[in-house]
Short mmCIF file of N, CA and C in Angstrom, two decimals:
data_model
loop_
_atom_site.label_atom_id
_atom_site.label_comp_id
_atom_site.label_asym_id
_atom_site.label_seq_id
_atom_site.Cartn_x
_atom_site.Cartn_y
_atom_site.Cartn_z
N MET A 498 0.84 -1.16 0.00
CA MET A 498 0.00 0.00 0.00
C MET A 498 0.89 1.23 0.00
N ARG A 499 0.60 2.19 -0.89
CA ARG A 499 1.41 3.40 -1.00
C ARG A 499 1.11 4.33 0.15
N GLY A 500 2.12 5.07 0.60
CA GLY A 500 1.91 6.04 1.67
C GLY A 500 1.04 7.18 1.18
N ALA A 501 0.03 7.53 1.95
CA ALA A 501 -0.91 8.57 1.55
C ALA A 501 -0.29 9.94 1.81
N GLU A 502 -0.51 10.84 0.87
CA GLU A 502 -0.07 12.22 1.05
C GLU A 502 -0.99 12.88 2.06
N PRO A 503 -0.50 13.80 2.88
CA PRO A 503 -1.39 14.50 3.80
C PRO A 503 -2.43 15.28 3.01
N GLU A 504 -3.66 15.25 3.51
CA GLU A 504 -4.74 15.94 2.80
C GLU A 504 -4.57 17.44 2.94
N LYS A 505 -4.74 18.16 1.84
CA LYS A 505 -4.62 19.62 1.86
C LYS A 505 -6.01 20.20 2.03
N HIS A 506 -6.13 21.13 2.93
CA HIS A 506 -7.41 21.75 3.20
C HIS A 506 -7.38 23.18 2.66
N PRO A 507 -8.36 23.52 1.78
CA PRO A 507 -8.35 24.86 1.21
C PRO A 507 -8.64 25.91 2.27
N LEU A 508 -7.94 27.00 2.15
CA LEU A 508 -8.13 28.12 3.08
C LEU A 508 -9.14 29.10 2.48
N GLY A 509 -9.91 29.67 3.35
CA GLY A 509 -10.84 30.69 2.91
C GLY A 509 -10.11 32.02 2.72
N ARG A 510 -10.87 33.07 2.38
CA ARG A 510 -10.27 34.39 2.14
C ARG A 510 -9.59 34.97 3.37
N SER A 511 -10.07 34.56 4.53
CA SER A 511 -9.49 35.09 5.77
C SER A 511 -8.21 34.38 6.17
N GLY A 512 -7.79 33.36 5.40
CA GLY A 512 -6.59 32.60 5.76
C GLY A 512 -6.90 31.45 6.68
N ARG A 513 -8.20 31.20 6.92
CA ARG A 513 -8.62 30.09 7.79
C ARG A 513 -9.29 29.03 6.94
N LEU A 514 -9.40 27.83 7.52
CA LEU A 514 -10.09 26.76 6.82
C LEU A 514 -11.56 27.12 6.62
N ASP A 515 -12.10 26.74 5.45
CA ASP A 515 -13.54 26.93 5.28
C ASP A 515 -14.26 25.81 6.03
N ARG A 516 -15.59 25.84 6.05
CA ARG A 516 -16.37 24.88 6.80
C ARG A 516 -16.08 23.43 6.38
N GLY A 517 -15.99 23.16 5.08
CA GLY A 517 -15.71 21.81 4.59
C GLY A 517 -14.34 21.35 5.04
N GLY A 518 -13.36 22.25 4.99
CA GLY A 518 -12.01 21.91 5.42
C GLY A 518 -11.95 21.59 6.89
N ILE A 519 -12.70 22.34 7.70
CA ILE A 519 -12.73 22.08 9.14
C ILE A 519 -13.32 20.70 9.41
N LYS A 520 -14.43 20.38 8.72
CA LYS A 520 -15.07 19.08 8.93
C LYS A 520 -14.13 17.94 8.52
N ARG A 521 -13.46 18.10 7.37
CA ARG A 521 -12.55 17.05 6.92
C ARG A 521 -11.37 16.90 7.90
N ALA A 522 -10.79 18.01 8.35
CA ALA A 522 -9.66 17.96 9.29
C ALA A 522 -10.10 17.33 10.61
N LEU A 523 -11.31 17.69 11.09
CA LEU A 523 -11.83 17.12 12.32
C LEU A 523 -12.06 15.62 12.15
N GLY A 524 -12.60 15.22 11.01
CA GLY A 524 -12.84 13.80 10.75
C GLY A 524 -11.55 13.01 10.71
N VAL A 525 -10.52 13.55 10.03
CA VAL A 525 -9.23 12.87 9.95
C VAL A 525 -8.62 12.76 11.35
N GLY A 526 -8.71 13.83 12.14
CA GLY A 526 -8.16 13.82 13.50
C GLY A 526 -8.86 12.80 14.38
N LEU A 527 -10.20 12.74 14.30
CA LEU A 527 -10.94 11.77 15.10
C LEU A 527 -10.62 10.34 14.67
N LEU A 528 -10.49 10.11 13.37
CA LEU A 528 -10.14 8.78 12.87
C LEU A 528 -8.76 8.37 13.39
N ALA A 529 -7.78 9.28 13.31
CA ALA A 529 -6.43 8.97 13.80
C ALA A 529 -6.45 8.69 15.30
N ALA A 530 -7.20 9.49 16.06
CA ALA A 530 -7.28 9.28 17.50
C ALA A 530 -7.93 7.93 17.81
N GLY A 531 -8.96 7.58 17.04
CA GLY A 531 -9.63 6.29 17.23
C GLY A 531 -8.71 5.13 16.95
N VAL A 532 -7.94 5.24 15.87
CA VAL A 532 -7.01 4.16 15.51
C VAL A 532 -5.96 4.00 16.61
N MET A 533 -5.36 5.11 17.07
CA MET A 533 -4.34 5.04 18.11
C MET A 533 -4.94 4.54 19.42
N SER A 534 -6.15 4.95 19.75
CA SER A 534 -6.81 4.49 20.96
C SER A 534 -7.08 3.00 20.89
N PHE A 535 -7.55 2.53 19.72
CA PHE A 535 -7.82 1.10 19.55
C PHE A 535 -6.52 0.31 19.67
N ALA A 536 -5.45 0.80 19.03
CA ALA A 536 -4.17 0.10 19.09
C ALA A 536 -3.65 0.07 20.52
N GLY A 537 -3.80 1.19 21.26
CA GLY A 537 -3.35 1.23 22.65
C GLY A 537 -4.17 0.29 23.52
N ALA A 538 -5.50 0.25 23.29
CA ALA A 538 -6.35 -0.66 24.06
C ALA A 538 -6.00 -2.10 23.75
N ALA A 539 -5.73 -2.38 22.48
CA ALA A 539 -5.36 -3.75 22.09
C ALA A 539 -4.06 -4.15 22.76
N ASP A 540 -3.11 -3.22 22.83
CA ASP A 540 -1.82 -3.52 23.48
C ASP A 540 -2.00 -3.79 24.96
N SER A 541 -2.80 -2.97 25.64
CA SER A 541 -2.93 -3.13 27.08
C SER A 541 -3.78 -4.34 27.42
N ALA A 542 -4.71 -4.72 26.54
CA ALA A 542 -5.54 -5.89 26.80
C ALA A 542 -4.80 -7.19 26.52
N ALA A 543 -3.74 -7.12 25.75
CA ALA A 543 -3.02 -8.35 25.35
C ALA A 543 -2.13 -8.81 26.50
N THR A 544 -2.46 -9.94 27.11
CA THR A 544 -1.65 -10.43 28.21
C THR A 544 -0.96 -11.74 27.89
N SER A 545 -1.52 -12.56 27.05
CA SER A 545 -0.84 -13.81 26.69
C SER A 545 -0.08 -13.60 25.40
N SER A 546 0.82 -14.52 25.08
CA SER A 546 1.65 -14.37 23.88
C SER A 546 0.79 -14.38 22.62
N SER A 547 -0.27 -15.18 22.59
CA SER A 547 -1.12 -15.20 21.39
C SER A 547 -1.89 -13.89 21.27
N GLN A 548 -2.33 -13.32 22.40
CA GLN A 548 -3.02 -12.04 22.34
C GLN A 548 -2.06 -10.94 21.92
N LYS A 549 -0.81 -10.98 22.38
CA LYS A 549 0.17 -9.97 21.99
C LYS A 549 0.44 -10.05 20.50
N ALA A 550 0.53 -11.27 19.96
CA ALA A 550 0.74 -11.42 18.52
C ALA A 550 -0.44 -10.85 17.75
N GLY A 551 -1.67 -11.11 18.25
CA GLY A 551 -2.87 -10.56 17.60
C GLY A 551 -2.90 -9.05 17.65
N ALA A 552 -2.50 -8.48 18.80
CA ALA A 552 -2.48 -7.02 18.92
C ALA A 552 -1.44 -6.42 17.98
N ALA A 553 -0.30 -7.08 17.86
CA ALA A 553 0.74 -6.58 16.96
C ALA A 553 0.25 -6.61 15.52
N ARG A 554 -0.45 -7.69 15.14
CA ARG A 554 -1.01 -7.75 13.78
C ARG A 554 -2.06 -6.66 13.59
N SER A 555 -2.93 -6.46 14.59
CA SER A 555 -3.96 -5.42 14.48
C SER A 555 -3.32 -4.04 14.34
N ALA A 556 -2.30 -3.78 15.14
CA ALA A 556 -1.63 -2.48 15.06
C ALA A 556 -0.99 -2.28 13.70
N ALA A 557 -0.39 -3.34 13.17
CA ALA A 557 0.24 -3.24 11.85
C ALA A 557 -0.81 -2.99 10.77
N ILE A 558 -1.94 -3.70 10.88
CA ILE A 558 -3.01 -3.53 9.89
C ILE A 558 -3.58 -2.12 9.95
N LEU A 559 -3.75 -1.61 11.15
CA LEU A 559 -4.32 -0.27 11.31
C LEU A 559 -3.32 0.83 11.01
N GLY A 560 -2.07 0.46 10.86
CA GLY A 560 -1.05 1.45 10.51
C GLY A 560 -0.54 2.24 11.70
N ALA A 561 -0.67 1.72 12.90
CA ALA A 561 -0.17 2.43 14.07
C ALA A 561 1.35 2.43 14.00
N ALA A 562 1.93 3.60 14.08
CA ALA A 562 3.38 3.74 13.94
C ALA A 562 4.02 3.59 15.30
N ARG A 563 4.30 2.35 15.69
CA ARG A 563 4.94 2.09 16.97
C ARG A 563 6.17 1.26 16.75
N THR A 564 7.20 1.51 17.53
CA THR A 564 8.42 0.72 17.47
C THR A 564 8.45 -0.17 18.70
N PRO A 565 8.53 -1.51 18.52
CA PRO A 565 8.55 -2.37 19.70
C PRO A 565 9.84 -2.17 20.48
N PRO A 566 9.80 -2.32 21.80
CA PRO A 566 11.03 -2.17 22.59
C PRO A 566 12.01 -3.27 22.25
N VAL A 567 13.31 -2.94 22.37
CA VAL A 567 14.36 -3.92 22.11
C VAL A 567 14.39 -4.90 23.28
N ALA A 568 14.38 -6.18 22.97
CA ALA A 568 14.38 -7.20 24.01
C ALA A 568 15.73 -7.24 24.71
N GLY A 569 15.72 -7.58 25.99
CA GLY A 569 16.96 -7.72 26.74
C GLY A 569 17.66 -9.01 26.36
N ALA A 570 18.76 -9.28 26.99
CA ALA A 570 19.53 -10.48 26.69
C ALA A 570 18.68 -11.71 27.02
N ALA A 571 18.58 -12.62 26.06
CA ALA A 571 17.79 -13.83 26.25
C ALA A 571 18.56 -14.89 27.02
N HIS A 572 19.90 -14.86 26.91
CA HIS A 572 20.72 -15.88 27.54
C HIS A 572 21.84 -15.23 28.35
N VAL A 573 22.20 -15.89 29.43
CA VAL A 573 23.34 -15.49 30.25
C VAL A 573 24.19 -16.73 30.43
N MET A 574 25.50 -16.60 30.23
CA MET A 574 26.38 -17.75 30.31
C MET A 574 27.64 -17.40 31.08
N ASN A 575 28.01 -18.25 32.04
CA ASN A 575 29.31 -18.12 32.70
C ASN A 575 30.33 -18.80 31.79
N VAL A 576 31.35 -18.06 31.40
CA VAL A 576 32.30 -18.54 30.41
C VAL A 576 33.67 -18.75 31.05
N LYS A 577 34.29 -19.88 30.69
CA LYS A 577 35.67 -20.15 31.08
C LYS A 577 36.31 -20.85 29.89
N ASP A 578 37.13 -20.11 29.14
CA ASP A 578 37.76 -20.62 27.93
C ASP A 578 39.27 -20.49 28.02
N GLU A 579 39.95 -21.36 27.27
CA GLU A 579 41.41 -21.29 27.19
C GLU A 579 41.83 -21.47 25.74
N GLY A 580 42.74 -20.62 25.30
CA GLY A 580 43.24 -20.70 23.94
C GLY A 580 44.73 -20.96 23.91
N HIS A 581 45.15 -21.76 22.93
CA HIS A 581 46.57 -22.02 22.70
C HIS A 581 46.88 -21.49 21.32
N LEU A 582 47.55 -20.34 21.27
CA LEU A 582 47.69 -19.59 20.03
C LEU A 582 49.13 -19.60 19.52
N HIS A 583 49.25 -19.35 18.24
CA HIS A 583 50.57 -19.23 17.61
C HIS A 583 50.61 -17.92 16.82
N SER A 584 51.79 -17.42 16.60
CA SER A 584 51.98 -16.15 15.91
C SER A 584 51.64 -16.27 14.43
N VAL A 585 50.85 -15.32 13.94
CA VAL A 585 50.52 -15.23 12.51
C VAL A 585 51.41 -14.17 11.87
N ARG A 586 51.57 -13.05 12.56
CA ARG A 586 52.47 -12.00 12.08
C ARG A 586 52.75 -11.03 13.23
N SER A 587 53.82 -10.28 13.07
CA SER A 587 54.14 -9.24 14.05
C SER A 587 54.73 -8.05 13.31
N SER A 588 54.44 -6.88 13.86
CA SER A 588 54.94 -5.65 13.27
C SER A 588 55.13 -4.65 14.40
N GLY A 589 56.37 -4.39 14.75
CA GLY A 589 56.64 -3.46 15.85
C GLY A 589 56.08 -4.02 17.15
N ALA A 590 55.20 -3.25 17.82
CA ALA A 590 54.60 -3.68 19.08
C ALA A 590 53.35 -4.52 18.87
N GLU A 591 52.89 -4.66 17.60
CA GLU A 591 51.68 -5.44 17.34
C GLU A 591 52.03 -6.90 17.06
N LEU A 592 51.30 -7.79 17.69
CA LEU A 592 51.46 -9.22 17.51
C LEU A 592 50.08 -9.81 17.23
N VAL A 593 49.91 -10.49 16.10
CA VAL A 593 48.64 -11.12 15.75
C VAL A 593 48.79 -12.62 15.93
N GLU A 594 47.90 -13.21 16.73
CA GLU A 594 47.94 -14.63 17.04
C GLU A 594 46.58 -15.25 16.79
N GLU A 595 46.57 -16.57 16.49
CA GLU A 595 45.32 -17.30 16.34
C GLU A 595 45.53 -18.74 16.76
N GLY A 596 44.41 -19.42 17.02
CA GLY A 596 44.49 -20.81 17.41
C GLY A 596 43.17 -21.30 17.98
N PRO A 597 43.15 -22.56 18.42
CA PRO A 597 41.92 -23.15 18.95
C PRO A 597 41.59 -22.68 20.36
N VAL A 598 40.29 -22.68 20.67
CA VAL A 598 39.79 -22.33 21.99
C VAL A 598 39.00 -23.52 22.51
N THR A 599 39.22 -23.89 23.76
CA THR A 599 38.44 -24.95 24.40
C THR A 599 37.76 -24.37 25.62
N GLY A 600 36.70 -25.03 26.07
CA GLY A 600 35.99 -24.58 27.26
C GLY A 600 34.52 -24.40 26.97
N THR A 601 33.92 -23.35 27.52
CA THR A 601 32.50 -23.11 27.40
C THR A 601 32.07 -22.86 25.96
N ILE A 602 32.84 -22.08 25.22
CA ILE A 602 32.54 -21.76 23.82
C ILE A 602 33.73 -22.20 22.98
N PRO A 603 33.77 -23.47 22.60
CA PRO A 603 34.90 -23.94 21.79
C PRO A 603 34.85 -23.37 20.38
N GLY A 604 36.02 -23.24 19.79
CA GLY A 604 36.11 -22.72 18.43
C GLY A 604 37.52 -22.29 18.12
N LYS A 605 37.63 -21.19 17.39
CA LYS A 605 38.93 -20.61 17.05
C LYS A 605 38.90 -19.14 17.44
N VAL A 606 40.08 -18.60 17.73
CA VAL A 606 40.18 -17.19 18.11
C VAL A 606 41.30 -16.53 17.33
N LYS A 607 41.09 -15.27 17.02
CA LYS A 607 42.13 -14.43 16.43
C LYS A 607 42.27 -13.21 17.33
N VAL A 608 43.51 -12.92 17.73
CA VAL A 608 43.77 -11.84 18.68
C VAL A 608 44.87 -10.94 18.13
N SER A 609 44.65 -9.64 18.24
CA SER A 609 45.67 -8.65 17.90
C SER A 609 46.13 -7.99 19.20
N PHE A 610 47.39 -8.19 19.55
CA PHE A 610 47.96 -7.65 20.78
C PHE A 610 48.79 -6.42 20.47
N ASP A 611 48.72 -5.43 21.36
CA ASP A 611 49.63 -4.28 21.34
C ASP A 611 50.44 -4.39 22.63
N ILE A 612 51.71 -4.70 22.47
CA ILE A 612 52.54 -5.01 23.63
C ILE A 612 53.48 -3.84 23.92
N GLY A 613 53.37 -3.34 25.13
CA GLY A 613 54.22 -2.26 25.62
C GLY A 613 54.44 -2.48 27.10
N ALA A 614 54.41 -1.41 27.90
CA ALA A 614 54.51 -1.56 29.36
C ALA A 614 53.28 -2.32 29.87
N THR A 615 52.16 -2.15 29.19
CA THR A 615 50.96 -2.95 29.43
C THR A 615 50.63 -3.67 28.12
N ILE A 616 49.66 -4.55 28.18
CA ILE A 616 49.25 -5.26 26.99
C ILE A 616 47.78 -4.97 26.74
N SER A 617 47.43 -4.67 25.49
CA SER A 617 46.03 -4.51 25.13
C SER A 617 45.74 -5.44 23.96
N ALA A 618 44.51 -5.92 23.89
CA ALA A 618 44.16 -6.92 22.89
C ALA A 618 42.77 -6.66 22.33
N LYS A 619 42.62 -6.96 21.04
CA LYS A 619 41.31 -7.01 20.39
C LYS A 619 41.14 -8.45 19.92
N PHE A 620 39.98 -9.06 20.19
CA PHE A 620 39.82 -10.46 19.86
C PHE A 620 38.48 -10.74 19.18
N THR A 621 38.47 -11.82 18.41
CA THR A 621 37.23 -12.36 17.86
C THR A 621 37.30 -13.87 18.00
N ILE A 622 36.27 -14.44 18.65
CA ILE A 622 36.14 -15.89 18.79
C ILE A 622 35.11 -16.35 17.77
N TYR A 623 35.49 -17.34 16.97
CA TYR A 623 34.59 -17.95 15.99
C TYR A 623 34.12 -19.27 16.57
N ALA A 624 32.88 -19.30 17.08
CA ALA A 624 32.35 -20.47 17.78
C ALA A 624 32.11 -21.63 16.82
N ASN A 625 32.38 -22.86 17.29
CA ASN A 625 32.16 -24.05 16.46
C ASN A 625 30.71 -24.17 16.01
N GLY A 626 29.75 -23.78 16.83
CA GLY A 626 28.34 -23.89 16.49
C GLY A 626 27.84 -22.77 15.61
N GLY A 627 28.71 -21.86 15.21
CA GLY A 627 28.31 -20.72 14.39
C GLY A 627 28.27 -19.44 15.19
N GLY A 628 28.49 -18.34 14.52
CA GLY A 628 28.50 -17.03 15.16
C GLY A 628 29.88 -16.68 15.69
N SER A 629 30.05 -15.42 16.05
CA SER A 629 31.32 -14.95 16.59
C SER A 629 31.08 -13.99 17.74
N ILE A 630 32.11 -13.81 18.56
CA ILE A 630 32.07 -12.92 19.71
C ILE A 630 33.32 -12.05 19.65
N SER A 631 33.15 -10.73 19.75
CA SER A 631 34.28 -9.81 19.67
C SER A 631 34.37 -8.94 20.91
N GLY A 632 35.58 -8.46 21.18
CA GLY A 632 35.77 -7.57 22.31
C GLY A 632 37.21 -7.13 22.42
N HIS A 633 37.53 -6.59 23.58
CA HIS A 633 38.88 -6.11 23.83
C HIS A 633 39.22 -6.33 25.29
N GLY A 634 40.51 -6.28 25.60
CA GLY A 634 40.95 -6.47 26.97
C GLY A 634 42.37 -5.97 27.13
N GLY A 635 42.86 -6.11 28.31
CA GLY A 635 44.23 -5.69 28.56
C GLY A 635 44.59 -5.79 30.01
N GLY A 636 45.86 -5.52 30.29
CA GLY A 636 46.31 -5.57 31.67
C GLY A 636 47.80 -5.39 31.78
N ALA A 637 48.29 -5.61 32.98
CA ALA A 637 49.71 -5.44 33.29
C ALA A 637 50.52 -6.59 32.71
N LEU A 638 51.72 -6.26 32.24
CA LEU A 638 52.63 -7.25 31.66
C LEU A 638 53.82 -7.44 32.60
N HIS A 639 54.14 -8.71 32.89
CA HIS A 639 55.26 -9.03 33.77
C HIS A 639 56.20 -9.95 33.00
N SER A 640 57.48 -9.62 32.96
CA SER A 640 58.43 -10.41 32.17
C SER A 640 59.42 -11.15 33.05
N THR A 641 59.78 -12.34 32.59
CA THR A 641 60.88 -13.11 33.17
C THR A 641 61.84 -13.41 32.02
N ASN A 642 62.70 -14.39 32.18
CA ASN A 642 63.66 -14.72 31.12
C ASN A 642 62.98 -15.06 29.79
N VAL A 643 62.22 -16.13 29.77
CA VAL A 643 61.64 -16.62 28.53
C VAL A 643 60.17 -16.24 28.40
N TYR A 644 59.46 -16.22 29.51
CA TYR A 644 58.01 -15.98 29.46
C TYR A 644 57.64 -14.59 29.97
N SER A 645 56.62 -14.02 29.35
CA SER A 645 55.98 -12.82 29.86
C SER A 645 54.55 -13.21 30.22
N THR A 646 54.10 -12.81 31.38
CA THR A 646 52.73 -13.10 31.80
C THR A 646 51.95 -11.80 31.88
N PHE A 647 50.65 -11.90 31.77
CA PHE A 647 49.80 -10.71 31.86
C PHE A 647 48.49 -11.09 32.52
N GLY A 648 47.84 -10.10 33.07
CA GLY A 648 46.53 -10.29 33.69
C GLY A 648 45.79 -8.97 33.71
N GLY A 649 44.49 -9.03 33.51
CA GLY A 649 43.68 -7.82 33.50
C GLY A 649 42.23 -8.13 33.23
N SER A 650 41.57 -7.24 32.54
CA SER A 650 40.13 -7.37 32.30
C SER A 650 39.83 -7.49 30.81
N LEU A 651 38.61 -7.97 30.51
CA LEU A 651 38.14 -8.02 29.12
C LEU A 651 36.70 -7.55 29.07
N THR A 652 36.31 -7.04 27.91
CA THR A 652 34.95 -6.59 27.66
C THR A 652 34.48 -7.15 26.33
N VAL A 653 33.33 -7.79 26.33
CA VAL A 653 32.72 -8.27 25.08
C VAL A 653 31.84 -7.14 24.56
N THR A 654 32.05 -6.77 23.28
CA THR A 654 31.35 -5.62 22.72
C THR A 654 30.34 -5.97 21.63
N GLY A 655 30.32 -7.21 21.15
CA GLY A 655 29.37 -7.57 20.11
C GLY A 655 29.68 -8.92 19.51
N GLY A 656 29.02 -9.22 18.41
CA GLY A 656 29.24 -10.50 17.76
C GLY A 656 28.40 -10.63 16.52
N SER A 657 28.25 -11.87 16.06
CA SER A 657 27.43 -12.13 14.88
C SER A 657 26.68 -13.45 15.10
N GLY A 658 25.72 -13.72 14.20
CA GLY A 658 24.93 -14.94 14.32
C GLY A 658 24.16 -14.95 15.62
N ARG A 659 24.18 -16.08 16.31
CA ARG A 659 23.43 -16.18 17.57
C ARG A 659 23.97 -15.25 18.65
N TYR A 660 25.19 -14.70 18.45
CA TYR A 660 25.81 -13.79 19.42
C TYR A 660 25.75 -12.33 18.97
N THR A 661 24.82 -11.98 18.07
CA THR A 661 24.75 -10.63 17.53
C THR A 661 24.69 -9.56 18.62
N HIS A 662 23.96 -9.81 19.68
CA HIS A 662 23.81 -8.80 20.75
C HIS A 662 24.68 -9.10 21.96
N ALA A 663 25.77 -9.82 21.75
CA ALA A 663 26.63 -10.24 22.86
C ALA A 663 27.27 -9.04 23.56
N HIS A 664 27.31 -9.11 24.88
CA HIS A 664 28.05 -8.15 25.69
C HIS A 664 28.36 -8.83 27.02
N GLY A 665 29.36 -8.31 27.69
CA GLY A 665 29.75 -8.89 28.98
C GLY A 665 31.14 -8.45 29.37
N ASN A 666 31.62 -9.00 30.48
CA ASN A 666 32.96 -8.66 30.93
C ASN A 666 33.53 -9.79 31.77
N GLY A 667 34.81 -9.69 32.04
CA GLY A 667 35.48 -10.72 32.82
C GLY A 667 36.95 -10.42 32.97
N THR A 668 37.73 -11.49 33.17
CA THR A 668 39.17 -11.34 33.33
C THR A 668 39.89 -12.04 32.19
N LEU A 669 41.06 -11.55 31.90
CA LEU A 669 41.92 -12.07 30.84
C LEU A 669 43.31 -12.26 31.42
N SER A 670 43.89 -13.44 31.22
CA SER A 670 45.25 -13.68 31.71
C SER A 670 45.95 -14.63 30.76
N GLY A 671 47.25 -14.65 30.82
CA GLY A 671 47.97 -15.54 29.93
C GLY A 671 49.47 -15.45 30.09
N ALA A 672 50.15 -16.25 29.25
CA ALA A 672 51.61 -16.28 29.24
C ALA A 672 52.07 -16.42 27.80
N ILE A 673 53.12 -15.69 27.44
CA ILE A 673 53.66 -15.74 26.08
C ILE A 673 55.14 -16.12 26.13
N ASN A 674 55.51 -17.06 25.28
CA ASN A 674 56.90 -17.45 25.14
C ASN A 674 57.57 -16.40 24.26
N ARG A 675 58.55 -15.68 24.81
CA ARG A 675 59.15 -14.55 24.08
C ARG A 675 60.04 -14.99 22.93
N LYS A 676 60.40 -16.28 22.88
CA LYS A 676 61.23 -16.78 21.77
C LYS A 676 60.37 -17.27 20.60
N THR A 677 59.30 -18.01 20.90
CA THR A 677 58.47 -18.60 19.84
C THR A 677 57.17 -17.84 19.61
N TYR A 678 56.82 -16.94 20.51
CA TYR A 678 55.56 -16.20 20.52
C TYR A 678 54.34 -17.10 20.68
N ALA A 679 54.54 -18.34 21.14
CA ALA A 679 53.41 -19.20 21.48
C ALA A 679 52.73 -18.59 22.71
N LEU A 680 51.41 -18.58 22.71
CA LEU A 680 50.66 -17.90 23.75
C LEU A 680 49.57 -18.81 24.30
N THR A 681 49.45 -18.83 25.61
CA THR A 681 48.32 -19.49 26.27
C THR A 681 47.54 -18.38 26.96
N VAL A 682 46.22 -18.34 26.71
CA VAL A 682 45.39 -17.28 27.27
C VAL A 682 44.13 -17.87 27.88
N GLN A 683 43.70 -17.32 29.02
CA GLN A 683 42.47 -17.75 29.68
C GLN A 683 41.53 -16.56 29.79
N ALA A 684 40.26 -16.82 29.53
CA ALA A 684 39.21 -15.81 29.69
C ALA A 684 38.13 -16.38 30.60
N VAL A 685 37.76 -15.63 31.63
CA VAL A 685 36.71 -16.04 32.54
C VAL A 685 35.77 -14.85 32.70
N GLY A 686 34.46 -15.08 32.55
CA GLY A 686 33.54 -13.97 32.71
C GLY A 686 32.10 -14.37 32.49
N LYS A 687 31.27 -13.35 32.32
CA LYS A 687 29.83 -13.54 32.12
C LYS A 687 29.47 -12.95 30.77
N LEU A 688 28.75 -13.75 29.98
CA LEU A 688 28.34 -13.35 28.63
C LEU A 688 26.83 -13.25 28.56
N TYR A 689 26.34 -12.14 28.04
CA TYR A 689 24.90 -11.94 27.81
C TYR A 689 24.69 -11.89 26.30
N TYR A 690 23.72 -12.65 25.81
CA TYR A 690 23.45 -12.66 24.36
C TYR A 690 22.02 -13.04 24.08
#
């Protein structure tokens, strides 16, 4: 159905609507108020899921311009994952690593690290069941002879597929072999999706 143009009401000589224009404007206003009132009554009367679906269909049919509220997170998951990564490339302070992840959300992960006095990371986990989870984290870096360890926080900022609305936070820790750049990383936290 094409969108209707707003009805134009002719003005009289005084710059006001003539009698016919007033009646038409009043009729359109009453019709719009009735439609919105009916849609509002249908929404408030709908208490079961089937009634809500019927009210939504009625509102759509009547053309009520309403935006449904965004649903909250449908799932909450306590996550404990561990990744064993290998170096893909490095450039200056940036180190890109990838490898398998085991634990609550098994799959593969790709991480871009910025290594300095502290370590910061951007990551994407590609879950075996489909979808991805992305975020960032960082923390203090401690070095010994061969290994550097780090610990800090992580934040999940989004994803794709079943994790499109993913968000959450937790802790990030790990150890990197400074000779081979092999990395073991652990993530523990709460995921909402």
